[in-house]
Structure formats: structure tokens, C-alpha cells
PDB file of C-alpha atoms and ligand atoms in Angstrom:
ATOM      1  CA  MET A 635      -3.744   7.264  33.357  1.00  0.00           C
ATOM      2  CA  ASP A 636      -1.951   4.435  35.107  1.00  0.00           C
ATOM      3  CA  LEU A 637      -2.362   1.263  37.033  1.00  0.00           C
ATOM      4  CA  ASP A 638      -3.951   2.967  40.028  1.00  0.00           C
ATOM      5  CA  PHE A 639      -7.125   1.169  41.102  1.00  0.00           C
ATOM      6  CA  SER A 640      -7.779   3.267  44.222  1.00  0.00           C
ATOM      7  CA  GLY A 641     -11.476   3.322  45.027  1.00  0.00           C
ATOM      8  CA  ARG A 642     -12.314   1.018  42.113  1.00  0.00           C
ATOM      9  CA  ILE A 643     -14.001  -2.091  43.478  1.00  0.00           C
ATOM     10  CA  ALA A 644     -13.008  -5.322  41.746  1.00  0.00           C
ATOM     11  CA  PHE A 645     -14.918  -8.611  41.735  1.00  0.00           C
ATOM     12  CA  VAL A 646     -12.655 -11.592  41.042  1.00  0.00           C
ATOM     13  CA  THR A 647     -14.205 -15.021  40.518  1.00  0.00           C
ATOM     14  CA  GLY A 648     -11.937 -17.960  41.277  1.00  0.00           C
ATOM     15  CA  GLY A 649     -10.016 -15.472  43.404  1.00  0.00           C
ATOM     16  CA  GLY A 650      -9.128 -18.121  45.978  1.00  0.00           C
ATOM     17  CA  SER A 651      -6.401 -19.801  43.930  1.00  0.00           C
ATOM     18  CA  GLY A 652      -3.972 -19.605  41.031  1.00  0.00           C
ATOM     19  CA  ILE A 653      -4.598 -16.971  38.375  1.00  0.00           C
ATOM     20  CA  GLY A 654      -7.627 -15.468  40.149  1.00  0.00           C
ATOM     21  CA  GLU A 655      -5.645 -15.158  43.375  1.00  0.00           C
ATOM     22  CA  ALA A 656      -2.773 -13.443  41.537  1.00  0.00           C
ATOM     23  CA  CYS A 657      -5.269 -11.030  39.923  1.00  0.00           C
ATOM     24  CA  ALA A 658      -6.861 -10.249  43.295  1.00  0.00           C
ATOM     25  CA  ARG A 659      -3.415  -9.563  44.787  1.00  0.00           C
ATOM     26  CA  PHE A 660      -2.329  -7.439  41.802  1.00  0.00           C
ATOM     27  CA  LEU A 661      -5.441  -5.245  41.964  1.00  0.00           C
ATOM     28  CA  ALA A 662      -5.400  -4.933  45.768  1.00  0.00           C
ATOM     29  CA  ALA A 663      -1.727  -3.916  45.722  1.00  0.00           C
ATOM     30  CA  ARG A 664      -2.733  -1.025  43.448  1.00  0.00           C
ATOM     31  CA  GLY A 665      -5.508   0.249  45.681  1.00  0.00           C
ATOM     32  CA  SER A 666      -8.565  -1.739  44.648  1.00  0.00           C
ATOM     33  CA  PRO A 667     -11.004  -2.954  47.287  1.00  0.00           C
ATOM     34  CA  VAL A 668     -11.319  -6.554  46.041  1.00  0.00           C
ATOM     35  CA  ILE A 669     -14.213  -8.985  46.456  1.00  0.00           C
ATOM     36  CA  VAL A 670     -12.737 -12.474  46.311  1.00  0.00           C
ATOM     37  CA  ALA A 671     -15.486 -14.770  45.030  1.00  0.00           C
ATOM     38  CA  ASP A 672     -14.874 -18.503  45.026  1.00  0.00           C
ATOM     39  CA  VAL A 673     -16.783 -21.752  45.486  1.00  0.00           C
ATOM     40  CA  ASN A 674     -14.085 -22.683  48.000  1.00  0.00           C
ATOM     41  CA  ALA A 675     -15.031 -20.563  51.033  1.00  0.00           C
ATOM     42  CA  GLU A 676     -11.801 -21.263  52.903  1.00  0.00           C
ATOM     43  CA  ALA A 677      -9.614 -20.247  49.960  1.00  0.00           C
ATOM     44  CA  ALA A 678     -11.608 -17.060  49.379  1.00  0.00           C
ATOM     45  CA  ALA A 679     -11.346 -16.159  53.078  1.00  0.00           C
ATOM     46  CA  ARG A 680      -7.578 -16.774  53.135  1.00  0.00           C
ATOM     47  CA  VAL A 681      -6.880 -14.528  50.143  1.00  0.00           C
ATOM     48  CA  ALA A 682      -9.362 -11.842  51.240  1.00  0.00           C
ATOM     49  CA  ALA A 683      -7.816 -11.718  54.730  1.00  0.00           C
ATOM     50  CA  ASP A 684      -4.355 -11.400  53.213  1.00  0.00           C
ATOM     51  CA  ILE A 685      -5.209  -8.493  50.921  1.00  0.00           C
ATOM     52  CA  GLY A 686      -7.752  -6.728  53.125  1.00  0.00           C
ATOM     53  CA  GLY A 687     -10.620  -7.608  50.776  1.00  0.00           C
ATOM     54  CA  GLU A 688     -14.047  -9.205  51.162  1.00  0.00           C
ATOM     55  CA  ALA A 689     -14.605 -12.938  50.748  1.00  0.00           C
ATOM     56  CA  LEU A 690     -17.692 -14.258  49.029  1.00  0.00           C
ATOM     57  CA  THR A 691     -18.666 -17.912  48.597  1.00  0.00           C
ATOM     58  CA  LEU A 692     -20.188 -18.429  45.199  1.00  0.00           C
ATOM     59  CA  ASP A 693     -20.699 -21.101  42.523  1.00  0.00           C
ATOM     60  CA  VAL A 694     -20.573 -19.320  39.163  1.00  0.00           C
ATOM     61  CA  GLY A 695     -22.707 -22.084  37.659  1.00  0.00           C
ATOM     62  CA  GLU A 696     -25.663 -21.132  39.880  1.00  0.00           C
ATOM     63  CA  GLU A 697     -27.206 -18.050  38.320  1.00  0.00           C
ATOM     64  CA  GLU A 698     -29.552 -17.226  41.188  1.00  0.00           C
ATOM     65  CA  GLN A 699     -26.669 -17.410  43.644  1.00  0.00           C
ATOM     66  CA  VAL A 700     -24.552 -15.158  41.398  1.00  0.00           C
ATOM     67  CA  GLU A 701     -27.331 -12.612  40.901  1.00  0.00           C
ATOM     68  CA  ARG A 702     -28.085 -12.486  44.648  1.00  0.00           C
ATOM     69  CA  ALA A 703     -24.404 -12.162  45.613  1.00  0.00           C
ATOM     70  CA  ILE A 704     -23.710  -9.435  43.059  1.00  0.00           C
ATOM     71  CA  ALA A 705     -26.864  -7.484  43.970  1.00  0.00           C
ATOM     72  CA  GLN A 706     -25.836  -7.603  47.639  1.00  0.00           C
ATOM     73  CA  ALA A 707     -22.210  -6.656  46.973  1.00  0.00           C
ATOM     74  CA  TRP A 708     -23.285  -3.778  44.722  1.00  0.00           C
ATOM     75  CA  SER A 709     -25.666  -2.292  47.291  1.00  0.00           C
ATOM     76  CA  LYS A 710     -23.392  -2.923  50.290  1.00  0.00           C
ATOM     77  CA  GLN A 711     -19.990  -1.945  48.874  1.00  0.00           C
ATOM     78  CA  GLY A 712     -20.951   0.341  46.012  1.00  0.00           C
ATOM     79  CA  PRO A 713     -20.606   0.175  42.223  1.00  0.00           C
ATOM     80  CA  ILE A 714     -18.169  -2.470  41.005  1.00  0.00           C
ATOM     81  CA  ALA A 715     -15.707  -1.157  38.414  1.00  0.00           C
ATOM     82  CA  VAL A 716     -13.775  -4.295  37.469  1.00  0.00           C
ATOM     83  CA  LEU A 717     -14.842  -7.918  36.918  1.00  0.00           C
ATOM     84  CA  VAL A 718     -12.257 -10.657  36.418  1.00  0.00           C
ATOM     85  CA  ASN A 719     -13.722 -14.049  35.518  1.00  0.00           C
ATOM     86  CA  SER A 720     -11.104 -16.619  36.484  1.00  0.00           C
ATOM     87  CA  ALA A 721     -13.280 -19.345  38.055  1.00  0.00           C
ATOM     88  CA  GLY A 722     -12.750 -22.451  36.000  1.00  0.00           C
ATOM     89  CA  ILE A 723     -11.946 -26.122  36.048  1.00  0.00           C
ATOM     90  CA  LEU A 724      -9.607 -28.126  33.829  1.00  0.00           C
ATOM     91  CA  GLN A 725     -10.635 -31.293  32.021  1.00  0.00           C
ATOM     92  CA  ARG A 726      -9.336 -34.851  31.754  1.00  0.00           C
ATOM     93  CA  MET A 727      -7.874 -35.603  28.308  1.00  0.00           C
ATOM     94  CA  LEU A 728     -10.362 -38.317  27.317  1.00  0.00           C
ATOM     95  CA  PRO A 729     -11.572 -39.383  23.864  1.00  0.00           C
ATOM     96  CA  PRO A 730     -15.301 -38.950  23.206  1.00  0.00           C
ATOM     97  CA  SER A 731     -15.847 -42.673  23.874  1.00  0.00           C
ATOM     98  CA  LYS A 732     -14.654 -42.150  27.465  1.00  0.00           C
ATOM     99  CA  LEU A 733     -15.682 -38.552  28.169  1.00  0.00           C
ATOM    100  CA  SER A 734     -19.077 -38.666  29.866  1.00  0.00           C
ATOM    101  CA  LEU A 735     -21.605 -36.006  28.996  1.00  0.00           C
ATOM    102  CA  ARG A 736     -21.772 -35.330  32.698  1.00  0.00           C
ATOM    103  CA  GLU A 737     -18.107 -34.263  32.677  1.00  0.00           C
ATOM    104  CA  TRP A 738     -18.563 -32.384  29.383  1.00  0.00           C
ATOM    105  CA  ASP A 739     -21.501 -30.468  30.871  1.00  0.00           C
ATOM    106  CA  SER A 740     -19.749 -29.701  34.118  1.00  0.00           C
ATOM    107  CA  VAL A 741     -16.752 -28.091  32.349  1.00  0.00           C
ATOM    108  CA  ALA A 742     -19.001 -26.110  29.999  1.00  0.00           C
ATOM    109  CA  ARG A 743     -21.257 -25.094  32.898  1.00  0.00           C
ATOM    110  CA  ILE A 744     -18.459 -23.536  34.914  1.00  0.00           C
ATOM    111  CA  ASP A 745     -15.999 -22.351  32.273  1.00  0.00           C
ATOM    112  CA  LEU A 746     -18.410 -20.949  29.672  1.00  0.00           C
ATOM    113  CA  ARG A 747     -21.852 -20.602  31.244  1.00  0.00           C
ATOM    114  CA  GLY A 748     -20.425 -19.389  34.557  1.00  0.00           C
ATOM    115  CA  THR A 749     -18.408 -16.712  32.774  1.00  0.00           C
ATOM    116  CA  TYR A 750     -21.510 -15.589  30.903  1.00  0.00           C
ATOM    117  CA  VAL A 751     -23.668 -15.553  34.052  1.00  0.00           C
ATOM    118  CA  CYS A 752     -21.187 -13.293  35.898  1.00  0.00           C
ATOM    119  CA  CYS A 753     -20.750 -11.036  32.835  1.00  0.00           C
ATOM    120  CA  ALA A 754     -24.519 -10.744  32.376  1.00  0.00           C
ATOM    121  CA  SER A 755     -25.177  -9.855  36.003  1.00  0.00           C
ATOM    122  CA  LEU A 756     -22.305  -7.414  36.544  1.00  0.00           C
ATOM    123  CA  GLY A 757     -21.976  -6.113  32.994  1.00  0.00           C
ATOM    124  CA  THR A 758     -25.635  -5.087  32.886  1.00  0.00           C
ATOM    125  CA  ARG A 759     -25.117  -3.057  36.064  1.00  0.00           C
ATOM    126  CA  MET A 760     -21.870  -1.551  34.716  1.00  0.00           C
ATOM    127  CA  ALA A 761     -23.626  -0.610  31.460  1.00  0.00           C
ATOM    128  CA  ALA A 762     -26.395   1.127  33.418  1.00  0.00           C
ATOM    129  CA  GLN A 763     -23.798   3.212  35.263  1.00  0.00           C
ATOM    130  CA  GLY A 764     -21.902   3.922  32.024  1.00  0.00           C
ATOM    131  CA  SER A 765     -18.490   2.434  32.852  1.00  0.00           C
ATOM    132  CA  GLY A 766     -16.676  -0.737  33.786  1.00  0.00           C
ATOM    133  CA  ALA A 767     -14.013  -3.183  32.656  1.00  0.00           C
ATOM    134  CA  ILE A 768     -14.390  -6.948  32.379  1.00  0.00           C
ATOM    135  CA  VAL A 769     -11.523  -9.370  31.771  1.00  0.00           C
ATOM    136  CA  ASN A 770     -12.370 -13.006  31.042  1.00  0.00           C
ATOM    137  CA  ILE A 771      -9.753 -15.707  31.469  1.00  0.00           C
ATOM    138  CA  ALA A 772      -9.924 -17.851  28.340  1.00  0.00           C
ATOM    139  CA  SER A 773      -7.057 -20.136  27.249  1.00  0.00           C
ATOM    140  CA  VAL A 774      -4.762 -20.983  24.356  1.00  0.00           C
ATOM    141  CA  ALA A 775      -6.761 -24.236  24.410  1.00  0.00           C
ATOM    142  CA  GLY A 776      -9.637 -22.204  22.993  1.00  0.00           C
ATOM    143  CA  MET A 777      -7.449 -21.068  20.092  1.00  0.00           C
ATOM    144  CA  ARG A 778      -5.960 -24.404  18.984  1.00  0.00           C
ATOM    145  CA  SER A 779      -7.116 -28.009  18.762  1.00  0.00           C
ATOM    146  CA  GLY A 780      -6.273 -30.371  21.612  1.00  0.00           C
ATOM    147  CA  PRO A 781      -7.627 -33.474  23.364  1.00  0.00           C
ATOM    148  CA  LEU A 782      -9.996 -31.365  25.471  1.00  0.00           C
ATOM    149  CA  HIS A 783     -13.393 -31.777  23.857  1.00  0.00           C
ATOM    150  CA  SER A 784     -15.334 -29.701  26.368  1.00  0.00           C
ATOM    151  CA  TYR A 785     -12.652 -27.365  27.762  1.00  0.00           C
ATOM    152  CA  GLY A 786     -11.405 -26.270  24.303  1.00  0.00           C
ATOM    153  CA  PRO A 787     -14.850 -25.367  22.924  1.00  0.00           C
ATOM    154  CA  ALA A 788     -15.798 -23.738  26.252  1.00  0.00           C
ATOM    155  CA  LYS A 789     -12.733 -21.480  26.120  1.00  0.00           C
ATOM    156  CA  ALA A 790     -13.317 -20.706  22.413  1.00  0.00           C
ATOM    157  CA  GLY A 791     -16.810 -19.755  23.570  1.00  0.00           C
ATOM    158  CA  VAL A 792     -15.356 -17.407  26.194  1.00  0.00           C
ATOM    159  CA  ILE A 793     -13.350 -15.655  23.456  1.00  0.00           C
ATOM    160  CA  SER A 794     -16.468 -15.319  21.277  1.00  0.00           C
ATOM    161  CA  LEU A 795     -18.556 -14.188  24.252  1.00  0.00           C
ATOM    162  CA  THR A 796     -15.949 -11.524  24.987  1.00  0.00           C
ATOM    163  CA  GLU A 797     -16.312 -10.145  21.459  1.00  0.00           C
ATOM    164  CA  CYS A 798     -20.129 -10.250  21.553  1.00  0.00           C
ATOM    165  CA  LEU A 799     -20.372  -8.465  24.900  1.00  0.00           C
ATOM    166  CA  ALA A 800     -17.697  -5.910  23.956  1.00  0.00           C
ATOM    167  CA  ALA A 801     -19.888  -4.827  21.033  1.00  0.00           C
ATOM    168  CA  GLU A 802     -23.037  -5.025  23.157  1.00  0.00           C
ATOM    169  CA  TRP A 803     -21.744  -2.775  25.916  1.00  0.00           C
ATOM    170  CA  GLY A 804     -19.239  -0.594  24.037  1.00  0.00           C
ATOM    171  CA  PRO A 805     -21.870   2.130  23.540  1.00  0.00           C
ATOM    172  CA  SER A 806     -22.409   2.103  27.334  1.00  0.00           C
ATOM    173  CA  GLY A 807     -18.732   2.590  28.148  1.00  0.00           C
ATOM    174  CA  VAL A 808     -18.047  -0.957  29.348  1.00  0.00           C
ATOM    175  CA  ARG A 809     -14.938  -2.680  27.974  1.00  0.00           C
ATOM    176  CA  VAL A 810     -14.802  -6.478  27.732  1.00  0.00           C
ATOM    177  CA  ASN A 811     -11.531  -8.252  26.975  1.00  0.00           C
ATOM    178  CA  ALA A 812     -10.013 -11.703  27.409  1.00  0.00           C
ATOM    179  CA  VAL A 813      -6.612 -13.020  28.398  1.00  0.00           C
ATOM    180  CA  SER A 814      -5.614 -16.456  27.122  1.00  0.00           C
ATOM    181  CA  PRO A 815      -2.978 -17.977  29.372  1.00  0.00           C
ATOM    182  CA  GLY A 816      -0.541 -20.588  28.172  1.00  0.00           C
ATOM    183  CA  PHE A 817       0.428 -23.309  30.641  1.00  0.00           C
ATOM    184  CA  THR A 818       0.586 -21.479  33.958  1.00  0.00           C
ATOM    185  CA  ARG A 819       2.072 -22.765  37.201  1.00  0.00           C
ATOM    186  CA  THR A 820      -1.075 -22.796  39.378  1.00  0.00           C
ATOM    187  CA  PRO A 821      -2.411 -25.341  41.877  1.00  0.00           C
ATOM    188  CA  ALA A 822      -4.682 -26.739  39.113  1.00  0.00           C
ATOM    189  CA  LEU A 823      -1.771 -27.321  36.713  1.00  0.00           C
ATOM    190  CA  THR A 824       0.440 -28.633  39.512  1.00  0.00           C
ATOM    191  CA  ARG A 825      -2.252 -31.215  40.341  1.00  0.00           C
ATOM    192  CA  GLY A 826      -2.338 -32.232  36.662  1.00  0.00           C
ATOM    193  CA  MET A 827       1.450 -32.685  36.655  1.00  0.00           C
ATOM    194  CA  ALA A 828       1.423 -34.578  39.960  1.00  0.00           C
ATOM    195  CA  SER A 829      -1.184 -37.006  38.594  1.00  0.00           C
ATOM    196  CA  GLY A 830       1.095 -37.798  35.638  1.00  0.00           C
ATOM    197  CA  ALA A 831      -1.494 -36.568  33.091  1.00  0.00           C
ATOM    198  CA  LEU A 832       0.751 -33.636  32.159  1.00  0.00           C
ATOM    199  CA  GLN A 833       4.556 -33.489  31.909  1.00  0.00           C
ATOM    200  CA  GLU A 834       6.302 -30.279  32.861  1.00  0.00           C
ATOM    201  CA  THR A 835       9.081 -30.689  30.281  1.00  0.00           C
ATOM    202  CA  ARG A 836       6.506 -31.003  27.475  1.00  0.00           C
ATOM    203  CA  LEU A 837       4.441 -28.068  28.752  1.00  0.00           C
ATOM    204  CA  SER A 838       7.519 -25.853  29.061  1.00  0.00           C
ATOM    205  CA  GLY A 839       9.121 -27.109  25.849  1.00  0.00           C
ATOM    206  CA  GLY A 840       6.019 -26.247  23.828  1.00  0.00           C
ATOM    207  CA  SER A 841       6.511 -22.527  24.367  1.00  0.00           C
ATOM    208  CA  ALA A 842       9.060 -20.329  22.580  1.00  0.00           C
ATOM    209  CA  MET A 843      10.508 -19.212  25.899  1.00  0.00           C
ATOM    210  CA  GLY A 844      10.848 -22.705  27.328  1.00  0.00           C
ATOM    211  CA  ARG A 845       9.154 -22.393  30.712  1.00  0.00           C
ATOM    212  CA  LEU A 846       5.756 -22.177  32.386  1.00  0.00           C
ATOM    213  CA  VAL A 847       3.904 -18.863  32.692  1.00  0.00           C
ATOM    214  CA  THR A 848       3.610 -17.480  36.225  1.00  0.00           C
ATOM    215  CA  PRO A 849       0.211 -16.438  37.620  1.00  0.00           C
ATOM    216  CA  GLU A 850       1.709 -12.971  38.222  1.00  0.00           C
ATOM    217  CA  GLU A 851       2.429 -12.607  34.491  1.00  0.00           C
ATOM    218  CA  ILE A 852      -1.245 -13.300  33.752  1.00  0.00           C
ATOM    219  CA  ALA A 853      -2.320 -10.864  36.480  1.00  0.00           C
ATOM    220  CA  ALA A 854      -0.162  -8.104  34.972  1.00  0.00           C
ATOM    221  CA  ALA A 855      -1.931  -8.471  31.602  1.00  0.00           C
ATOM    222  CA  VAL A 856      -5.331  -8.609  33.294  1.00  0.00           C
ATOM    223  CA  GLY A 857      -4.461  -5.508  35.352  1.00  0.00           C
ATOM    224  CA  PHE A 858      -3.395  -3.655  32.205  1.00  0.00           C
ATOM    225  CA  LEU A 859      -6.615  -4.529  30.335  1.00  0.00           C
ATOM    226  CA  ALA A 860      -8.725  -3.563  33.365  1.00  0.00           C
ATOM    227  CA  SER A 861      -6.905  -0.251  33.772  1.00  0.00           C
ATOM    228  CA  ASP A 862      -7.314   3.142  32.118  1.00  0.00           C
ATOM    229  CA  LEU A 863      -4.090   2.456  30.199  1.00  0.00           C
ATOM    230  CA  ALA A 864      -6.252   0.159  28.063  1.00  0.00           C
ATOM    231  CA  SER A 865      -9.083   2.701  27.660  1.00  0.00           C
ATOM    232  CA  GLY A 866      -8.991   2.219  23.877  1.00  0.00           C
ATOM    233  CA  ILE A 867      -9.042  -1.577  23.947  1.00  0.00           C
ATOM    234  CA  THR A 868     -12.177  -3.708  23.908  1.00  0.00           C
ATOM    235  CA  GLY A 869     -13.123  -7.069  22.404  1.00  0.00           C
ATOM    236  CA  VAL A 870      -9.565  -8.409  22.198  1.00  0.00           C
ATOM    237  CA  ASN A 871      -8.137 -11.715  23.326  1.00  0.00           C
ATOM    238  CA  LEU A 872      -4.563 -11.299  24.558  1.00  0.00           C
ATOM    239  CA  PRO A 873      -2.504 -14.499  24.730  1.00  0.00           C
ATOM    240  CA  VAL A 874       0.018 -14.558  27.589  1.00  0.00           C
ATOM    241  CA  ASP A 875       1.666 -17.803  26.605  1.00  0.00           C
ATOM    242  CA  LEU A 876       5.452 -17.308  26.326  1.00  0.00           C
ATOM    243  CA  GLY A 877       5.057 -17.824  22.580  1.00  0.00           C
ATOM    244  CA  TYR A 878       3.278 -21.203  22.746  1.00  0.00           C
ATOM    245  CA  LEU A 879       0.976 -20.295  19.838  1.00  0.00           C
ATOM    246  CA  VAL A 880       3.820 -19.197  17.570  1.00  0.00           C
ATOM    247  CA  ALA A 881       6.229 -21.988  18.534  1.00  0.00           C
ATOM    248  CA  THR A 882       4.062 -25.089  18.131  1.00  0.00           C
ATOM    249  CA  PRO A 883       3.934 -25.096  14.264  1.00  0.00           C
ATOM    250  CA  TRP A 884       7.759 -25.286  14.282  1.00  0.00           C
ATOM    251  CA  ALA A 885       7.487 -28.921  15.433  1.00  0.00           C
ATOM    252  CA  THR A 886       6.572 -29.742  11.807  1.00  0.00           C
ATOM    253  CA  TYR A 887       9.984 -28.406  10.706  1.00  0.00           C
ATOM    254  CA  GLY A 888      11.960 -30.195  13.391  1.00  0.00           C
ATOM    255  CA  GLY A 889      11.364 -27.878  16.321  1.00  0.00           C
ATOM    256  CA  LEU A 890      12.751 -24.583  17.560  1.00  0.00           C
ATOM    257  CA  ARG A 891      16.421 -23.742  16.923  1.00  0.00           C
ATOM    258  CA  GLN A 892      18.806 -23.859  19.872  1.00  0.00           C
ATOM    259  CA  SER A 893      19.457 -20.490  21.463  1.00  0.00           C
ATOM    260  CA  PRO A 894      22.871 -19.164  20.310  1.00  0.00           C
ATOM    261  CA  GLY A 895      23.518 -18.482  23.981  1.00  0.00           C
ATOM    262  CA  ARG A 896      22.959 -22.125  24.815  1.00  0.00           C
ATOM    263  CA  GLY A 897      24.113 -23.884  21.634  1.00  0.00           C
ATOM    264  CA  GLU A 898      25.984 -22.931  18.469  1.00  0.00           C
ATOM    265  CA  ALA A 899      26.072 -19.267  17.355  1.00  0.00           C
TER     266      ALA A 899
HETATM  267  P1  NAI B1244      -7.058 -23.027  40.155  1.00  0.00           P
HETATM  268  O1  NAI B1244      -7.767 -24.337  40.370  1.00  0.00           O
HETATM  269  O2  NAI B1244      -5.747 -22.808  40.784  1.00  0.00           O
HETATM  270  O3  NAI B1244      -8.039 -21.839  40.554  1.00  0.00           O
HETATM  271  C1  NAI B1244      -9.382 -21.844  40.120  1.00  0.00           C
HETATM  272  C2  NAI B1244     -10.258 -21.308  41.226  1.00  0.00           C
HETATM  273  O4  NAI B1244     -11.603 -21.278  40.718  1.00  0.00           O
HETATM  274  C3  NAI B1244     -10.263 -22.178  42.489  1.00  0.00           C
HETATM  275  O5  NAI B1244     -10.091 -21.405  43.636  1.00  0.00           O
HETATM  276  C4  NAI B1244     -11.630 -22.826  42.457  1.00  0.00           C
HETATM  277  O6  NAI B1244     -12.154 -23.089  43.762  1.00  0.00           O
HETATM  278  C5  NAI B1244     -12.461 -21.773  41.740  1.00  0.00           C
HETATM  279  N1  NAI B1244     -13.663 -22.337  41.148  1.00  0.00           N
HETATM  280  C6  NAI B1244     -13.773 -23.509  40.480  1.00  0.00           C
HETATM  281  N2  NAI B1244     -15.055 -23.705  40.147  1.00  0.00           N
HETATM  282  C7  NAI B1244     -15.767 -22.652  40.603  1.00  0.00           C
HETATM  283  C8  NAI B1244     -17.126 -22.283  40.574  1.00  0.00           C
HETATM  284  N3  NAI B1244     -18.055 -23.089  40.033  1.00  0.00           N
HETATM  285  N4  NAI B1244     -17.511 -21.112  41.122  1.00  0.00           N
HETATM  286  C9  NAI B1244     -16.587 -20.293  41.713  1.00  0.00           C
HETATM  287  N5  NAI B1244     -15.281 -20.599  41.801  1.00  0.00           N
HETATM  288  C10 NAI B1244     -14.873 -21.766  41.243  1.00  0.00           C
HETATM  289  O7  NAI B1244      -6.967 -22.897  38.551  1.00  0.00           O
HETATM  290  P2  NAI B1244      -6.133 -21.872  37.638  1.00  0.00           P
HETATM  291  O8  NAI B1244      -5.133 -22.658  36.920  1.00  0.00           O
HETATM  292  O9  NAI B1244      -5.767 -20.664  38.390  1.00  0.00           O
HETATM  293  O10 NAI B1244      -7.266 -21.499  36.584  1.00  0.00           O
HETATM  294  C11 NAI B1244      -7.905 -20.237  36.588  1.00  0.00           C
HETATM  295  C12 NAI B1244      -8.472 -19.982  35.203  1.00  0.00           C
HETATM  296  O11 NAI B1244      -7.412 -19.946  34.259  1.00  0.00           O
HETATM  297  C13 NAI B1244      -9.435 -21.068  34.715  1.00  0.00           C
HETATM  298  O12 NAI B1244     -10.494 -20.463  34.015  1.00  0.00           O
HETATM  299  C14 NAI B1244      -8.570 -21.888  33.781  1.00  0.00           C
HETATM  300  O13 NAI B1244      -9.328 -22.545  32.810  1.00  0.00           O
HETATM  301  C15 NAI B1244      -7.710 -20.802  33.178  1.00  0.00           C
HETATM  302  N6  NAI B1244      -6.472 -21.277  32.573  1.00  0.00           N
HETATM  303  C16 NAI B1244      -5.500 -21.894  33.321  1.00  0.00           C
HETATM  304  C17 NAI B1244      -4.346 -22.334  32.722  1.00  0.00           C
HETATM  305  C18 NAI B1244      -3.237 -22.996  33.480  1.00  0.00           C
HETATM  306  O14 NAI B1244      -2.290 -23.487  32.837  1.00  0.00           O
HETATM  307  N7  NAI B1244      -3.265 -23.021  34.803  1.00  0.00           N
HETATM  308  C19 NAI B1244      -4.119 -22.154  31.271  1.00  0.00           C
HETATM  309  C20 NAI B1244      -5.184 -21.475  30.600  1.00  0.00           C
HETATM  310  C21 NAI B1244      -6.308 -21.059  31.232  1.00  0.00           C
END
């Protein structure tokens, strides 16, 4: 019982960048043949070449494309043991008067519907074979209110979906869990900071540990939940947020105390 994924094929959506890329690398380094699925063909090919995996171009919002790609991968490479759903897009922080329904739909289509489509296609096959582990990337934004009127509800939906499918497929031996990252230094977040929409000091300062999460820290939690070490765990949502969720209410009381190491004892 360890973090050995030898011979266990993993399918990682959004595997061409950020958290998905870190998950693909983590699993491959522990023996998993990884299928790197991403809408960005070049990114998927780069990561797959690096880790000795297979690249697959795929838009998780297109159910027929997903079903076809998964059916092909399953028959060509063999049963898939692990699914990581990391494909996702962030959202502009607009009030409802400025947030078009087009943008609202596009975030929900990829982040929530796309996660469901991949779960439905692969999870059904895993359930038929009697085993499998799915890890969905949700977000702390799905656990607290924020100015993200599509992204927040979509991620809350991913957490709910994780619970529903864990109960659905538990009797068939398939575990379904979620990881909710805090602010994580990925290309998507870096773009948000470069545009001025997000400030690194605020993002870091919001967490108890005072920094950004690394994609590798998310991948380690995903790897644990996908592994046999977590054989007793299904239907949970594990925040990997450096204490963002526990630290934010302290703002009401004047903020976190200074570390004795850094300030007064
Ligand atoms: P990223 O932009 O670095 O990577 C996302 C990848 O998903 C990209 O390679 C992109 O091409 C792919 N992708 C986007 N739409 C797709 C689609 N329709 N079909 C297939 N692939 C698609 O972003 P990052 O930051 O690594 O985000 C990964 C996941 O983590 C997302 O679900 C995001 O919501 C979630 N997350 C990220 C946080 C952060 O602070 N970076 C915090 C909480 C959650």
C-alpha cells in the first residue's frame, strides 16, 4: 500500500499546464502510464513527451469528443485506473450587470459540465470493471463567497458532484474525491496577476502560511487520494490552501497575529 502507480493508467484533463501538469508528472514519476488530455494540443504534447506519456487533444465541454477519446484510449491502452479532472478556466471578477451570460455559461460548461462529462464517461467504465479512483479539482472559491458568480457556483457544484458520484459508484469499488486548491502559482494565476486583476501580496496574505500554494503541493494531495493509501476515503473534499479557509475570518478581528519568529514573542 503506497504511492506506486506502476501499470495503473491515469487520464489527466488539463494535463498540459499548471495543476494538471503537476499531477501528470507526479503520477508518471511513480510509474503510471499517463494520458495527458488538454484542449491545447501543443501543451499536451510537450508534457506527454517529457514524461513518456500519451497526448490527447480534447475539449471537456464536448461530450461526444470526450466519449470518443475515452473509448479509444480504453480499448487501445487498456483499463484506466485513475482520472484527474483539472481542466478548467478562471473567471473575470465582474458584477452581474457586467458578466455576460455567455461568459457565465462558458465557465460553467468547462469547470462543472466538463468535469461531469469526463466523470460520467470514465467512471461508468471504472464501475463496470469494479475499481478506479477519480480526483476532481474544485476550489476554495466553491467553499466561500467571492466575486466569481459563475466560477464559485461551478466549483461548489464540483464538490457536490463528487459526493453524489462517490455514493453512486461506492458499491462498484470506484472512489471519487475532490481537492480544493487555494491560490496556486500556475500559468493561469500568473496571467491574472500580470493583468493586475489579482495582487500577489493579497493572495499570499490571505492564507495562514503567507504564500501561494505550489502545483506540486496540489499534485501530492491528488496522488494520495488516487492511491491505495486512501483506499478508505471517498466523497471528501480536501482543501490544500495553506490555511486560507481558516485564516480569512480573522480579518474581522484585526487579522492574523505576527509570527513570534518574525515579530514579538
Ligand atoms: P492552467 O490554465 O495553468 O491549466 C489549465 C489547463 O486546462 C490548460 O492546459 C488548459 O489548456 C486546459 N483546459 C482549459 N479548458 C479546457 C477544456 N475545455 N478542455 C480541456 N482542457 C482545457 O490553470 P490551473 O491554475 O492549473 O487550473 C487547473 C484547475 O485548478 C482548474 O480547474 C482551476 O479552476 C483549478 N484551481 C486553480 C487555482 C489556482 O489558484 N491556480 C485555485 C483553485 C482551483
